[in-house]
């Protein structure tokens, strides 16, 4: 064993069979934290200087190669490096082989791209995901990747940030060889010995042939700018990525690197990068439930069933199949089952037609969903998710049946979006095994997965539900048991203000324009038209029947009564041409608004855009604070995660509470206090908000009240 280099514990250097082996060992993902970069440089220097060493291998210990720069270091002052591993490898006289397993992402892939050869095991993934945290690949990735895969593909990979599976990376030219996974180090050493004598050393920086593609298609960069204009609205990073790839084509390598460094530095502390970094860590924090015993035995869920083959149940079953998870879909009539399975098949078929899913993959997923028509047929499953009508007596009846049918130890989850989990659990003799698992619509697409903690839910049940969500690609988030739980409860005031502002004189077009400019993919009224106005209409009718003081929404009621149910009837808040989903402003809607306002005596006035934005979002911020105050959520940042993944809140704004901090608790509180005076009880300021306004502190760092939290 040769002498250790750099920080001994982070990067090890040893010589085996004349090959210098550099092992990065910085758990959990070998991020290039302080000490790691220097350790790699020291090891490369040592290998270069040792005459007995003919070639080198760079490999990761543990579960990955290198997942990238240490994101926690961004935004903090740090010295400009005197030397970079990339430059050292380019200037070196011995071949370096990157041996990749797990992930080679960001700076990790950039280290590999600077190596002369890259080999990987078949299930490894590579990518440059920097754009997802608001920056760009700053270690030469924007200059080297286009030289391997061509500028067009490089732009696609860098702007999407997607993880490319090794076989695809091999086909693209990023990986030289896929090797068996049983002993990657041995494979890498053998490979290094094979290439040890090859000269000249194949340096990616010297490759020019793939860049020629841009000469034949010089418009590709502007075409990409146009193509991303909608989704990259208000953001800088994707455009800077394009500028760097363009530089790779138009400038000598070193000048391209200079530009990359300059633009990287410009982005590192941008507002979008800060917000996206926050979102990255918030999405990891949300998985943690404080206070659960460390040695908790979490029941394993290997088989699952879904009760109810409606739209929701079908979407949930697809979520399982999409992640290779066998699932039974239960409904009691052959018609309901047939219809449910047809809907699933049709949904998959649309993806196949669009080219986003292969036919074989569709067939494989369909085969994982087994339609069954009796409770006995699901009795053996480890967990069941109920997705029947959102009516408490119906749910209770289903849970009583599940309790009777399911094997001992099976977990019983409800996909209710608002009903009392304790009441549902009360219908069983195993309330400790009951929790809520709230999927968003459409269940197979949306990532937010609220896990609702009932009074009697056992810690193991809760942990199993959180884990199950992650196993099917969702972001599991804890919610206490209260009306609407956390996500919908924070969203309801937004929906209410949206309707009220139209009564008061704002137009649906203006509200939608404000929210699209803010960064939502579509405005809330256009979204209402997509989902259909009839569902909330029915809910309002039901509520009004049970509550004489219920304040209805006469404008959408009138639209529904006119047959304007949204896109499906060609008209709602907007009108639609046949076969086209583009909302078109409709004078008829303005007439209806004016007519209802006159009949009801609503005073109408002009709104400015900022007032619209603030009224919508402040109402939700206030509710979020009340939820924390009641101990129904663990952390404000969990609420942000739910908004990012459940409601289309623009990710580069961090989330509802992160955004609110940009305005500040004090200003928000002052405005809410004024609206409380003007509009009454619904704007009563939360105590937590008041406290933060008076004492200072960040909304995004607020935690659920520990005296009231069930966990923590
Ligand atoms: N920096 C710091 N911490 C990181 C990290 C990174 N690059 N990547 C992961 N972590 C941390 C996570 O925060 C988490 O910490 P925790 O346990 O304390 O919560 C832990 O590592 C495990 O991460 P995950 O829970 O995400 O583990 P998964 O196995 O689910 O996913 C992964 C692994 C796909 C590697 C995922 O962690 C990931 O996407 N990481 C970020 C990759 C990335 O963005 N790389 C580019 C960085 S920027 C860069 O390289 C700039 C360069 O161009 C100069």
Short mmCIF file of C-alpha atoms and ligand atoms in Angstrom, two decimals, residues 28-29 31-32 37 63-64 67-72 74 86 103 105-108 110 129-130 133 135-139 163 264 280-281 284-285 288, ligand 1:
data_model
loop_
_atom_site.label_atom_id
_atom_site.label_comp_id
_atom_site.label_asym_id
_atom_site.label_seq_id
_atom_site.Cartn_x
_atom_site.Cartn_y
_atom_site.Cartn_z
CA UNK A 28 -22.95 8.76 1.78
CA UNK A 29 -22.48 9.79 -1.87
CA UNK A 31 -19.67 14.47 -2.67
CA UNK A 32 -16.62 16.61 -3.46
CA UNK A 37 -10.80 17.62 -4.23
CA UNK A 63 -22.66 3.11 -3.09
CA UNK A 64 -21.49 5.62 -5.70
CA UNK A 67 -22.48 12.52 -6.80
CA UNK A 68 -21.03 15.97 -7.48
CA UNK A 69 -19.78 19.00 -5.64
CA UNK A 70 -20.85 19.34 -2.01
CA UNK A 71 -23.99 21.44 -2.38
CA UNK A 72 -23.74 22.61 1.23
CA UNK A 74 -22.28 26.68 -2.32
CA UNK A 86 -9.18 18.23 -14.54
CA UNK A 103 -23.96 7.80 -9.61
CA UNK A 105 -23.24 13.35 -11.30
CA UNK A 106 -22.22 16.97 -11.71
CA UNK A 107 -18.61 17.44 -10.62
CA UNK A 108 -18.45 13.63 -10.35
CA UNK A 110 -16.88 16.11 -14.78
CA UNK A 129 -27.93 17.94 -12.95
CA UNK A 130 -26.49 21.32 -11.89
CA UNK A 133 -30.00 23.63 -8.38
CA UNK A 135 -26.20 26.60 -11.53
CA UNK A 136 -24.29 25.09 -14.45
CA UNK A 137 -21.63 22.40 -14.69
CA UNK A 138 -18.61 24.38 -13.52
CA UNK A 139 -15.89 21.76 -13.82
CA UNK A 163 -29.70 10.86 -14.98
CA UNK A 264 -20.94 29.65 -12.89
CA UNK A 280 -33.08 20.19 -2.63
CA UNK A 281 -32.41 19.93 1.09
CA UNK A 284 -34.46 15.32 1.88
CA UNK A 285 -35.47 16.69 5.29
CA UNK A 288 -37.34 12.45 8.47
N1 LIG B 1 -23.81 17.60 -1.80
C1 LIG B 1 -24.10 17.49 -0.49
N2 LIG B 1 -24.90 16.55 0.02
C2 LIG B 1 -25.43 15.67 -0.83
C3 LIG B 1 -25.18 15.71 -2.21
C4 LIG B 1 -24.31 16.73 -2.69
N3 LIG B 1 -24.00 16.83 -3.97
N4 LIG B 1 -25.86 14.71 -2.80
C5 LIG B 1 -26.50 14.07 -1.83
N5 LIG B 1 -26.26 14.64 -0.63
C6 LIG B 1 -26.73 14.22 0.68
C7 LIG B 1 -28.22 14.40 0.86
O1 LIG B 1 -28.52 15.70 1.31
C8 LIG B 1 -28.55 13.34 1.87
O2 LIG B 1 -28.17 13.85 3.13
P1 LIG B 1 -29.00 13.48 4.45
O3 LIG B 1 -28.94 11.99 4.56
O4 LIG B 1 -28.30 14.22 5.51
O5 LIG B 1 -30.39 13.96 4.21
C9 LIG B 1 -27.60 12.22 1.51
O6 LIG B 1 -26.55 12.81 0.77
C10 LIG B 1 -28.23 11.13 0.67
O7 LIG B 1 -28.85 11.73 -0.45
P2 LIG B 1 -30.27 11.25 -0.99
O8 LIG B 1 -31.21 11.07 0.15
O9 LIG B 1 -30.64 12.19 -2.06
O10 LIG B 1 -29.88 9.81 -1.56
P3 LIG B 1 -30.47 9.07 -2.82
O11 LIG B 1 -29.79 7.77 -2.85
O12 LIG B 1 -31.95 9.14 -2.83
O13 LIG B 1 -30.00 9.93 -4.10
C11 LIG B 1 -28.43 11.13 -5.47
C12 LIG B 1 -28.64 10.00 -4.43
C13 LIG B 1 -29.13 10.79 -6.77
C14 LIG B 1 -26.94 11.25 -5.68
C15 LIG B 1 -29.02 12.45 -4.93
O14 LIG B 1 -28.54 12.65 -3.63
C16 LIG B 1 -28.67 13.64 -5.74
O15 LIG B 1 -29.31 13.89 -6.74
N6 LIG B 1 -27.67 14.43 -5.29
C17 LIG B 1 -27.31 15.67 -5.92
C18 LIG B 1 -26.57 15.46 -7.20
C19 LIG B 1 -26.17 16.79 -7.80
O16 LIG B 1 -26.96 17.70 -7.93
N7 LIG B 1 -24.90 16.91 -8.20
C20 LIG B 1 -24.39 18.11 -8.75
C21 LIG B 1 -23.87 18.97 -7.65
S1 LIG B 1 -23.35 20.54 -8.23
C22 LIG B 1 -21.84 20.27 -8.95
O17 LIG B 1 -21.38 19.18 -9.02
C23 LIG B 1 -21.16 21.48 -9.47
C24 LIG B 1 -20.03 21.19 -10.35
O18 LIG B 1 -20.42 21.26 -11.67
C25 LIG B 1 -18.93 22.16 -10.12
#
